[in-house]
Short mmCIF file of C-alpha atoms in Angstrom, two decimals:
data_model
loop_
_atom_site.label_atom_id
_atom_site.label_comp_id
_atom_site.label_asym_id
_atom_site.label_seq_id
_atom_site.Cartn_x
_atom_site.Cartn_y
_atom_site.Cartn_z
CA UNK A 1 90.49 -71.67 12.84
CA UNK A 2 88.10 -71.88 9.91
CA UNK A 3 84.36 -72.27 10.51
CA UNK A 4 82.26 -74.07 7.94
CA UNK A 5 78.49 -73.88 8.23
CA UNK A 6 76.15 -76.20 6.36
CA UNK A 7 73.23 -74.56 4.57
CA UNK A 8 70.02 -75.74 6.20
CA UNK A 9 66.38 -75.46 5.24
CA UNK A 10 64.98 -77.41 8.20
CA UNK A 11 65.90 -78.44 11.73
CA UNK A 12 67.57 -75.20 12.81
CA UNK A 13 66.95 -72.56 15.48
CA UNK A 14 67.22 -68.76 15.36
CA UNK A 15 68.31 -67.35 18.73
CA UNK A 16 69.91 -64.18 20.05
CA UNK A 17 73.71 -64.00 20.36
CA UNK A 18 73.43 -62.07 23.64
CA UNK A 19 73.42 -65.12 25.90
CA UNK A 20 75.99 -67.01 23.84
CA UNK A 21 78.43 -64.10 24.11
CA UNK A 22 77.72 -63.25 27.74
CA UNK A 23 81.09 -63.50 29.48
CA UNK A 24 79.39 -63.91 32.86
CA UNK A 25 78.05 -67.32 31.80
CA UNK A 26 80.00 -70.57 31.70
CA UNK A 27 80.12 -72.57 28.48
CA UNK A 28 77.87 -75.14 30.17
CA UNK A 29 75.22 -72.53 30.95
CA UNK A 30 75.42 -71.13 27.41
CA UNK A 31 74.94 -74.58 25.94
CA UNK A 32 72.00 -75.28 28.23
CA UNK A 33 70.43 -71.93 27.31
CA UNK A 34 70.83 -72.63 23.59
CA UNK A 35 69.36 -76.13 23.95
CA UNK A 36 66.30 -74.95 25.85
CA UNK A 37 65.70 -72.11 23.38
CA UNK A 38 65.72 -74.68 20.57
CA UNK A 39 62.70 -76.44 22.07
CA UNK A 40 59.09 -75.50 21.21
CA UNK A 41 57.65 -72.61 23.20
CA UNK A 42 55.14 -74.92 24.87
CA UNK A 43 57.68 -77.59 25.79
CA UNK A 44 57.00 -79.00 29.26
CA UNK A 45 59.88 -78.08 31.58
CA UNK A 46 61.29 -80.86 33.75
CA UNK A 47 64.79 -80.93 35.16
CA UNK A 48 64.83 -84.72 34.88
CA UNK A 49 63.90 -84.49 31.19
CA UNK A 50 66.84 -82.16 30.47
CA UNK A 51 69.19 -84.69 32.05
CA UNK A 52 67.99 -87.39 29.64
CA UNK A 53 69.25 -85.48 26.60
CA UNK A 54 72.89 -85.06 27.62
CA UNK A 55 75.73 -86.91 29.32
CA UNK A 56 75.68 -84.40 32.19
CA UNK A 57 74.33 -85.63 35.47
CA UNK A 58 71.52 -84.08 37.47
CA UNK A 59 73.90 -82.02 39.61
CA UNK A 60 75.59 -80.54 36.54
CA UNK A 61 72.29 -79.61 34.87
CA UNK A 62 71.00 -78.15 38.12
CA UNK A 63 74.08 -75.95 38.54
CA UNK A 64 73.65 -74.71 34.95
CA UNK A 65 70.02 -73.83 35.64
CA UNK A 66 71.01 -71.97 38.80
CA UNK A 67 73.60 -70.05 36.83
CA UNK A 68 71.00 -69.00 34.26
CA UNK A 69 68.63 -68.06 37.06
CA UNK A 70 71.30 -66.02 38.82
CA UNK A 71 72.01 -64.04 35.66
CA UNK A 72 68.39 -63.30 34.79
CA UNK A 73 67.86 -65.73 31.90
CA UNK A 74 65.65 -68.14 33.82
CA UNK A 75 63.02 -66.52 36.03
CA UNK A 76 61.11 -68.35 38.74
CA UNK A 77 57.60 -67.04 39.39
CA UNK A 78 55.42 -68.61 42.05
CA UNK A 79 51.67 -68.83 41.58
CA UNK A 80 49.29 -67.95 44.38
CA UNK A 81 45.85 -69.24 45.23
CA UNK A 82 42.87 -66.95 45.81
CA UNK A 83 43.68 -66.84 49.54
CA UNK A 84 47.28 -65.74 48.89
CA UNK A 85 49.02 -69.07 49.51
CA UNK A 86 51.93 -70.11 47.31
CA UNK A 87 51.20 -72.87 44.79
CA UNK A 88 53.04 -74.00 41.66
CA UNK A 89 56.23 -72.45 40.30
CA UNK A 90 56.39 -71.16 36.71
CA UNK A 91 59.76 -71.07 34.96
CA UNK A 92 60.10 -68.35 32.30
CA UNK A 93 63.07 -68.55 29.91
CA UNK A 94 64.51 -65.41 28.30
CA UNK A 95 66.99 -65.26 25.41
CA UNK A 96 68.41 -62.08 26.96
CA UNK A 97 68.82 -61.31 30.69
CA UNK A 98 65.75 -59.78 32.26
CA UNK A 99 66.95 -56.77 34.26
CA UNK A 100 64.00 -56.72 36.67
CA UNK A 101 64.37 -60.32 37.82
CA UNK A 102 65.86 -59.55 41.24
CA UNK A 103 63.12 -57.11 42.23
CA UNK A 104 60.47 -59.59 41.05
CA UNK A 105 61.97 -62.36 43.17
CA UNK A 106 62.10 -60.02 46.16
CA UNK A 107 58.43 -59.11 45.84
CA UNK A 108 57.38 -62.75 45.67
CA UNK A 109 59.08 -63.52 49.02
CA UNK A 110 58.12 -60.36 50.88
CA UNK A 111 54.40 -60.25 50.00
CA UNK A 112 52.74 -63.54 51.02
CA UNK A 113 49.22 -62.19 50.47
CA UNK A 114 47.61 -61.38 47.13
CA UNK A 115 48.14 -57.75 46.14
CA UNK A 116 45.50 -56.39 43.74
CA UNK A 117 47.86 -53.91 42.11
CA UNK A 118 50.60 -56.45 41.45
CA UNK A 119 48.04 -58.88 40.01
CA UNK A 120 46.83 -56.31 37.50
CA UNK A 121 50.26 -55.04 36.49
CA UNK A 122 52.21 -58.29 36.25
CA UNK A 123 52.79 -59.56 32.69
CA UNK A 124 50.67 -62.51 31.64
CA UNK A 125 52.42 -65.77 30.77
CA UNK A 126 51.51 -67.92 27.78
CA UNK A 127 51.30 -70.97 30.03
CA UNK A 128 49.06 -73.71 31.34
CA UNK A 129 50.12 -74.07 35.00
CA UNK A 130 53.91 -74.65 34.98
CA UNK A 131 54.48 -76.20 31.59
CA UNK A 132 55.68 -73.48 29.22
CA UNK A 133 59.03 -71.79 28.83
CA UNK A 134 57.75 -68.55 27.39
CA UNK A 135 58.74 -64.94 27.58
CA UNK A 136 56.09 -62.91 29.47
CA UNK A 137 53.40 -61.45 27.26
CA UNK A 138 52.56 -57.89 28.31
CA UNK A 139 49.09 -57.79 26.74
CA UNK A 140 46.26 -57.56 29.26
CA UNK A 141 43.53 -60.19 28.98
CA UNK A 142 40.90 -57.51 29.66
CA UNK A 143 41.94 -55.69 26.49
CA UNK A 144 41.73 -58.87 24.44
CA UNK A 145 38.06 -59.43 25.14
CA UNK A 146 36.99 -55.81 25.49
CA UNK A 147 35.95 -55.25 21.88
CA UNK A 148 38.01 -52.07 21.53
CA UNK A 149 38.45 -50.74 17.96
CA UNK A 150 42.09 -51.79 17.67
CA UNK A 151 41.17 -55.31 18.77
CA UNK A 152 38.29 -55.57 16.30
CA UNK A 153 40.69 -55.14 13.38
CA UNK A 154 42.58 -58.35 14.22
CA UNK A 155 41.35 -61.31 12.10
CA UNK A 156 41.29 -63.91 14.88
CA UNK A 157 38.64 -66.05 13.18
CA UNK A 158 40.33 -66.08 9.79
CA UNK A 159 43.69 -67.03 11.30
CA UNK A 160 42.33 -69.91 13.38
CA UNK A 161 40.07 -71.12 10.56
CA UNK A 162 43.10 -71.29 8.29
CA UNK A 163 45.07 -73.25 10.91
CA UNK A 164 42.19 -75.68 11.43
CA UNK A 165 41.83 -76.31 7.70
CA UNK A 166 45.54 -76.83 7.06
CA UNK A 167 46.36 -78.86 10.18
CA UNK A 168 43.03 -80.70 10.49
CA UNK A 169 42.30 -79.21 13.90
CA UNK A 170 39.28 -77.72 15.63
CA UNK A 171 40.61 -74.78 17.67
CA UNK A 172 38.34 -71.90 18.72
CA UNK A 173 39.21 -68.33 17.86
CA UNK A 174 37.51 -67.08 21.05
CA UNK A 175 39.92 -68.69 23.52
CA UNK A 176 41.60 -65.89 25.55
CA UNK A 177 45.07 -67.47 25.45
CA UNK A 178 44.90 -67.92 21.68
CA UNK A 179 43.75 -64.34 21.19
CA UNK A 180 46.51 -63.15 23.48
CA UNK A 181 49.14 -64.80 21.28
CA UNK A 182 47.66 -63.54 18.01
CA UNK A 183 47.29 -60.01 19.33
CA UNK A 184 50.88 -59.95 20.58
CA UNK A 185 52.22 -60.88 17.13
CA UNK A 186 49.79 -58.47 15.42
CA UNK A 187 51.04 -55.60 17.59
CA UNK A 188 54.58 -56.47 16.52
CA UNK A 189 53.57 -55.67 12.95
CA UNK A 190 52.90 -59.12 11.50
CA UNK A 191 50.07 -59.47 8.96
CA UNK A 192 47.40 -62.04 8.13
CA UNK A 193 49.60 -63.37 5.33
CA UNK A 194 52.44 -63.81 7.83
CA UNK A 195 50.22 -65.97 10.03
CA UNK A 196 49.21 -68.07 7.02
CA UNK A 197 52.85 -68.46 5.98
CA UNK A 198 53.82 -69.68 9.46
CA UNK A 199 50.99 -72.22 9.36
CA UNK A 200 52.00 -73.38 5.87
CA UNK A 201 55.69 -73.70 6.80
CA UNK A 202 55.12 -75.72 9.95
CA UNK A 203 52.31 -77.88 8.55
CA UNK A 204 54.63 -78.79 5.68
CA UNK A 205 57.38 -79.75 8.12
CA UNK A 206 55.47 -81.29 11.02
CA UNK A 207 52.17 -82.72 9.76
CA UNK A 208 53.55 -86.14 8.79
CA UNK A 209 55.84 -86.40 11.81
CA UNK A 210 54.22 -88.34 14.67
CA UNK A 211 56.12 -86.41 17.33
CA UNK A 212 56.03 -82.85 15.99
CA UNK A 213 52.47 -83.04 14.67
CA UNK A 214 51.09 -82.32 18.14
CA UNK A 215 52.82 -78.91 18.11
CA UNK A 216 50.63 -77.65 15.27
CA UNK A 217 48.68 -75.50 17.68
CA UNK A 218 48.36 -71.77 18.45
CA UNK A 219 50.59 -71.74 21.55
CA UNK A 220 53.49 -73.14 19.51
CA UNK A 221 52.99 -71.50 16.12
CA UNK A 222 52.07 -68.03 17.38
CA UNK A 223 54.47 -67.86 20.33
CA UNK A 224 57.90 -66.23 20.61
CA UNK A 225 59.41 -68.31 17.78
CA UNK A 226 56.85 -66.93 15.30
CA UNK A 227 59.40 -64.90 13.31
CA UNK A 228 61.72 -67.88 13.03
CA UNK A 229 58.92 -70.03 11.63
CA UNK A 230 57.95 -67.22 9.27
CA UNK A 231 61.42 -66.97 7.75
CA UNK A 232 61.90 -70.67 7.13
CA UNK A 233 62.15 -71.65 3.45
CA UNK A 234 58.75 -72.70 2.16
CA UNK A 235 59.95 -75.95 0.61
CA UNK A 236 61.46 -78.73 2.62
CA UNK A 237 64.78 -80.07 1.37
CA UNK A 238 64.39 -83.52 -0.28
CA UNK A 239 65.37 -86.43 1.91
CA UNK A 240 65.67 -84.37 5.09
CA UNK A 241 63.81 -85.79 8.06
CA UNK A 242 62.96 -84.04 11.29
CA UNK A 243 64.96 -85.37 14.21
CA UNK A 244 62.94 -86.96 17.00
CA UNK A 245 63.93 -86.91 20.64
CA UNK A 246 64.58 -90.28 22.16
#
């Protein structure tokens, strides 16, 4: 069978082949994984919303989610209040199976009270309550605001100022979550020019789109899809429009 791929400059997603070629997953689970990875990093996760975008029913989508959870691609982490009581549940999506997911789930059920050590060592999530499907960020918030020499070299202000000017926004460069994202990408080896290129690419594609315009923000641009945004062609193909979800 021959495979013909159209050359695209917009409306495409770069994801790992690991999940797509995982023989332990059904084709349904692979398709669901690919679809969720194509969404913005700060997309709000709702099971009912997933059902709206396919012909599968709720039971089918739910079984696919359970399959991804059982194989370590979708991790459920339960928040706790200051008195140790369970609160909201965060869903964290991985493009490759997370090998420590079973031990994490075990700890959450066996330790009903807040443990100081686990609180300090657990990876931080780039989330607001339960809304984001992000890979855990291992940077510690204390390091972000500590003023250490390696942190002082990161141009937080210049990056956010550039975003505000290009996207007509008013974000602060002192917000811990924003700094967490920028620092994570900086530690991966990306430069100031890379941040500016990502802003330019996505402003060019999303600024005039009523739906996607709202994603011109740090948690989307500087999240786990940063490298994909960076490597997009700088010029949008003539006549190509961004698809909107119904």
